[in-house]
Tab-separated table of C-alpha atoms in Angstrom:
chain	number	residue	atom	x	y	z
A	731	MET	CA	22.255	-21.410	28.862
A	732	ILE	CA	23.693	-18.287	29.113
A	733	PRO	CA	26.707	-17.878	31.998
A	734	HIS	CA	25.315	-14.746	34.456
A	735	THR	CA	28.497	-13.332	34.861
A	736	VAL	CA	28.095	-12.484	30.616
A	737	PRO	CA	27.281	-8.805	30.464
A	738	PRO	CA	24.211	-7.605	28.549
A	739	PRO	CA	24.948	-6.286	25.697
A	740	SER	CA	24.873	-2.307	25.154
A	741	VAL	CA	22.768	-0.384	22.691
A	742	VAL	CA	23.041	3.360	21.419
A	743	ILE	CA	19.850	4.874	20.129
A	744	LEU	CA	20.102	7.246	17.732
A	745	ALA	CA	17.158	9.400	17.694
A	746	SER	CA	15.909	12.956	16.186
A	747	GLY	CA	12.109	13.810	17.391
A	748	ARG	CA	9.549	13.346	20.078
A	749	GLY	CA	11.135	10.508	21.673
A	750	ARG	CA	8.212	8.050	21.464
A	751	THR	CA	10.074	5.146	19.860
A	752	PHE	CA	12.972	5.518	22.621
A	753	GLN	CA	11.233	5.793	24.715
A	754	ALA	CA	9.481	2.626	24.977
A	755	LEU	CA	12.974	0.887	23.959
A	756	LEU	CA	14.534	2.285	27.032
A	757	ASP	CA	11.428	0.848	28.955
A	758	HIS	CA	11.899	-2.510	28.010
A	759	SER	CA	15.329	-2.689	28.201
A	760	ARG	CA	15.628	-1.522	32.225
A	761	ARG	CA	12.352	-4.305	32.554
A	762	ARG	CA	13.729	-6.875	30.595
A	763	ARG	CA	17.632	-6.482	31.427
A	764	GLU	CA	18.824	-8.370	28.290
A	765	TRP	CA	20.730	-5.770	26.784
A	766	GLU	CA	21.451	-2.001	28.441
A	767	VAL	CA	20.791	1.054	26.401
A	768	THR	CA	23.799	3.469	27.011
A	769	GLY	CA	23.559	6.674	25.415
A	770	LEU	CA	21.172	8.242	23.219
A	771	LEU	CA	22.540	10.356	19.629
A	772	VAL	CA	20.929	13.530	18.958
A	773	ASP	CA	21.734	15.767	15.725
A	774	ARG	CA	20.057	19.097	17.633
A	775	PRO	CA	20.311	19.714	20.858
A	776	SER	CA	17.041	21.063	21.060
A	777	ALA	CA	14.990	17.517	19.902
A	778	PRO	CA	12.241	17.471	22.308
A	779	VAL	CA	13.669	13.578	22.889
A	780	VAL	CA	16.619	14.832	24.882
A	781	ALA	CA	14.355	16.356	27.883
A	782	LEU	CA	12.847	12.455	27.755
A	783	ALA	CA	16.813	11.198	28.297
A	784	ARG	CA	17.568	13.205	30.851
A	785	GLU	CA	14.998	13.061	32.839
A	786	SER	CA	15.057	9.087	32.653
A	787	GLY	CA	18.909	9.334	33.636
A	788	CYS	CA	20.218	8.819	30.102
A	789	PRO	CA	23.497	10.232	28.621
A	790	VAL	CA	22.808	12.519	25.687
A	791	HIS	CA	24.948	13.663	22.743
A	792	VAL	CA	24.959	15.418	20.046
A	793	VAL	CA	27.051	14.237	17.137
A	794	ASP	CA	27.429	16.200	13.700
A	795	PRO	CA	25.105	13.817	11.836
A	796	THR	CA	27.630	13.496	8.810
A	797	ASP	CA	29.944	11.930	11.119
A	798	PRO	CA	28.620	10.334	14.403
A	799	ASP	CA	31.662	7.239	14.097
A	800	PRO	CA	33.746	9.382	16.480
A	801	VAL	CA	31.121	9.329	19.225
A	802	LEU	CA	29.722	5.975	18.435
A	803	ARG	CA	33.530	4.396	18.318
A	804	GLN	CA	33.713	6.343	22.400
A	805	LEU	CA	30.903	4.533	23.195
A	806	GLY	CA	31.476	1.282	21.909
A	807	PRO	CA	28.294	-0.493	21.969
A	808	ASP	CA	27.399	-3.618	21.017
A	809	LEU	CA	23.809	-2.092	18.891
A	810	VAL	CA	23.627	0.772	17.795
A	811	LEU	CA	19.684	1.786	17.036
A	812	LEU	CA	17.679	4.850	14.867
A	813	ALA	CA	14.316	5.334	16.618
A	814	GLY	CA	13.328	8.800	14.443
A	815	TYR	CA	16.381	9.592	13.734
A	816	LEU	CA	15.956	11.317	10.527
A	817	ARG	CA	19.482	11.955	8.949
A	818	LEU	CA	20.563	9.896	6.793
A	819	VAL	CA	23.472	8.036	7.646
A	820	PRO	CA	26.802	7.792	5.833
A	821	ALA	CA	28.246	4.902	4.350
A	822	SER	CA	31.497	4.752	6.157
A	823	VAL	CA	28.943	4.191	9.353
A	824	THR	CA	27.015	2.118	7.702
A	825	ARG	CA	29.755	-0.506	7.315
A	826	ALA	CA	31.188	0.061	10.683
A	827	TRP	CA	28.774	-0.934	11.994
A	828	ALA	CA	27.372	-3.368	9.993
A	829	GLY	CA	24.854	-6.121	10.984
A	830	ARG	CA	24.309	-4.202	14.234
A	831	MET	CA	23.038	-1.240	13.193
A	832	LEU	CA	18.867	-1.650	13.122
A	833	ASN	CA	16.004	1.195	12.183
A	834	VAL	CA	12.204	0.569	12.418
A	835	HIS	CA	10.156	1.831	9.776
A	836	PRO	CA	5.804	2.325	10.162
A	837	SER	CA	4.540	0.774	6.765
A	838	LEU	CA	6.052	-2.996	5.035
A	839	LEU	CA	8.968	-2.016	3.218
A	840	PRO	CA	10.016	-1.899	0.395
A	841	ALA	CA	6.509	0.084	-0.205
A	842	PHE	CA	6.586	3.630	0.931
A	843	GLY	CA	10.218	4.160	2.076
A	844	GLY	CA	12.576	6.126	1.017
A	845	ALA	CA	14.187	10.012	1.371
A	846	GLY	CA	11.091	11.794	3.239
A	847	MET	CA	8.978	8.511	3.869
A	848	TYR	CA	8.950	9.081	7.560
A	849	GLY	CA	5.826	9.598	10.188
A	850	MET	CA	2.661	10.843	9.072
A	851	ARG	CA	3.748	11.221	5.330
A	852	VAL	CA	4.337	7.509	5.538
A	853	HIS	CA	0.452	7.079	6.450
A	854	GLN	CA	-1.127	9.666	4.523
A	855	ALA	CA	1.050	7.739	1.674
A	856	VAL	CA	-0.620	4.438	2.845
A	857	LEU	CA	-3.994	6.131	2.735
A	858	ALA	CA	-3.911	7.509	-0.997
A	859	ALA	CA	-2.574	4.450	-2.229
A	860	GLY	CA	-5.535	2.915	-0.841
A	861	VAL	CA	-3.798	-0.358	0.634
A	862	ARG	CA	-5.449	-2.398	2.867
A	863	ILE	CA	-2.496	-3.936	4.734
A	864	THR	CA	0.697	-1.629	6.068
A	865	GLY	CA	2.809	-2.275	9.655
A	866	ALA	CA	5.604	-2.366	11.254
A	867	THR	CA	9.301	-3.086	9.717
A	868	VAL	CA	12.750	-3.720	11.466
A	869	HIS	CA	16.056	-4.096	9.125
A	870	GLN	CA	19.290	-3.058	9.597
A	871	VAL	CA	20.669	-0.242	8.183
A	872	ASN	CA	22.852	0.449	5.524
A	873	GLU	CA	23.503	4.053	2.719
A	874	ARG	CA	20.114	4.642	1.487
A	875	PHE	CA	16.356	4.746	3.393
A	876	ASP	CA	15.300	1.918	4.229
A	877	GLU	CA	16.975	0.009	1.863
A	878	GLY	CA	19.328	-2.489	4.689
A	879	ALA	CA	18.203	-5.693	5.033
A	880	ILE	CA	14.493	-6.345	6.565
A	881	VAL	CA	14.731	-8.246	9.660
A	882	ALA	CA	11.100	-9.199	11.019
A	883	GLN	CA	7.656	-7.343	9.892
A	884	TRP	CA	4.056	-7.068	11.501
A	885	PRO	CA	0.884	-6.528	9.619
A	886	VAL	CA	-1.423	-3.764	10.614
A	887	ALA	CA	-4.695	-3.541	8.780
A	888	VAL	CA	-6.584	-0.017	7.574
A	889	ALA	CA	-9.740	0.772	8.068
A	890	PRO	CA	-11.865	1.910	5.967
A	891	GLY	CA	-12.658	5.276	8.004
A	892	ASP	CA	-9.130	5.478	9.142
A	893	THR	CA	-7.245	8.569	8.976
A	894	ALA	CA	-3.560	9.092	9.141
A	895	GLU	CA	-3.766	9.782	12.809
A	896	THR	CA	-5.484	6.607	13.711
A	897	LEU	CA	-3.748	4.538	11.756
A	898	ALA	CA	-0.375	5.790	13.296
A	899	SER	CA	-1.505	4.090	16.468
A	900	ARG	CA	-1.873	0.749	15.407
A	901	VAL	CA	1.270	1.139	14.153
A	902	GLN	CA	3.204	2.324	16.231
A	903	MET	CA	1.784	0.606	18.846
A	904	VAL	CA	2.606	-2.537	16.951
A	905	GLU	CA	6.420	-0.731	16.846
A	906	ARG	CA	6.570	-0.843	20.311
A	907	ARG	CA	5.974	-4.223	20.268
A	908	LEU	CA	7.940	-5.560	17.512
A	909	TYR	CA	11.228	-3.309	17.670
A	910	PRO	CA	12.089	-4.049	21.734
A	911	GLY	CA	11.572	-8.126	20.164
A	912	VAL	CA	14.461	-8.042	17.618
A	913	VAL	CA	16.387	-6.752	20.007
A	914	ASP	CA	16.243	-8.897	22.661
A	915	HIS	CA	17.008	-11.750	20.043
A	916	ALA	CA	19.899	-9.667	19.128
A	917	ALA	CA	21.310	-9.291	22.462
A	918	ARG	CA	20.555	-12.897	23.210
A	919	GLY	CA	23.030	-13.920	19.979
A	920	LEU	CA	25.662	-11.390	21.327
A	921	ARG	CA	25.904	-12.883	24.885
A	922	GLU	CA	25.478	-16.500	23.606
A	923	GLY	CA	28.684	-15.852	21.298
A	924	ARG	CA	27.341	-15.817	18.271
A	925	PRO	CA	29.098	-13.475	14.752
A	926	VAL	CA	27.442	-10.757	14.005
A	927	PRO	CA	26.351	-11.973	10.503
A	928	ASP	CA	24.950	-14.505	11.906
A	929	LEU	CA	22.749	-12.241	14.443
A	930	PHE	CA	19.724	-12.762	12.642
A	931	ALA	CA	20.662	-15.920	10.502
A	932	ASN	CA	17.037	-18.637	10.610
A	933	SER	CA	15.360	-15.478	12.996
A	934	SER	CA	12.494	-16.591	15.293
A	935	PHE	CA	10.866	-13.613	13.339
A	936	PRO	CA	9.349	-15.104	10.414
A	937	ALA	CA	6.370	-13.542	8.793
A	938	PRO	CA	3.443	-13.340	10.849
A	939	GLY	CA	0.232	-15.369	10.043
A	940	GLU	CA	-3.162	-13.762	9.940
A	941	HIS	CA	-3.394	-14.517	13.487
A	942	ASP	CA	-0.618	-11.970	14.049
A	943	LEU	CA	-2.579	-9.346	12.335
A	944	ILE	CA	-3.661	-6.138	14.206
A	945	PRO	CA	-6.912	-5.571	12.930
A	946	ALA	CA	-8.652	-2.369	12.093
A	947	PRO	CA	-11.488	-1.426	14.536
A	948	ALA	CA	-14.930	-1.895	13.988
A	949	GLY	CA	-16.852	1.464	13.510
A	950	ASP	CA	-14.952	5.171	13.823
A	951	PRO	CA	-11.342	4.516	14.159
A	952	SER	CA	-10.969	7.972	15.951
A	953	GLN	CA	-12.707	6.938	18.867
A	954	THR	CA	-10.715	3.402	19.429
A	955	ASP	CA	-8.145	2.823	21.982
A	956	PRO	CA	-5.448	1.211	20.313
A	957	ARG	CA	-4.507	-0.698	23.672
A	958	GLU	CA	-7.535	-2.199	22.961
A	959	PHE	CA	-6.558	-4.420	20.496
A	960	PRO	CA	-3.601	-7.610	21.529
């Protein structure tokens, strides 16, 4: 049991793009109240996510992507989340926030990860490879793109008629469920006083079984609303 006097852990989000993952995280945090988003860090002031954050009343900070650590230290969050952040986080920063910095990637890492593999590029590569299963991965962040320790994964089936866009819609649905759940888990660990290295030890996020597979839609995937799936 977590004492009511223990405040929810603070979270800072780094983003570069349109902000769909940022919005999902922010909405979840305000609904569940297990952790609090205290700021958005962006590498460019023109990023569309900035408008979303300001409309939501979330403070925005433009950082030097070669060294975001001064702003991170000023804000002092308990957890740092990457949400469509396209810059390589410097090694000095990943070391300073080791175990407390997470990212979500739209494939089952280590497949289809690494430099240049983001957004539609990932889904195009998945389709070109002809694989039948893809998914989403939440992982810790280190000094190399998509190579940090894997925390949780959720598989998504690839349909024969999928395009990068239809596949992306189902993977994004999974990301918006998996990522906040992992953050909930970490936040509870912090509130219980668990040491940072143990936040994901014996995690409650085992590899999903067959019943957790997000299925390929029947018929034409382009005509399928991903909200039809669990």
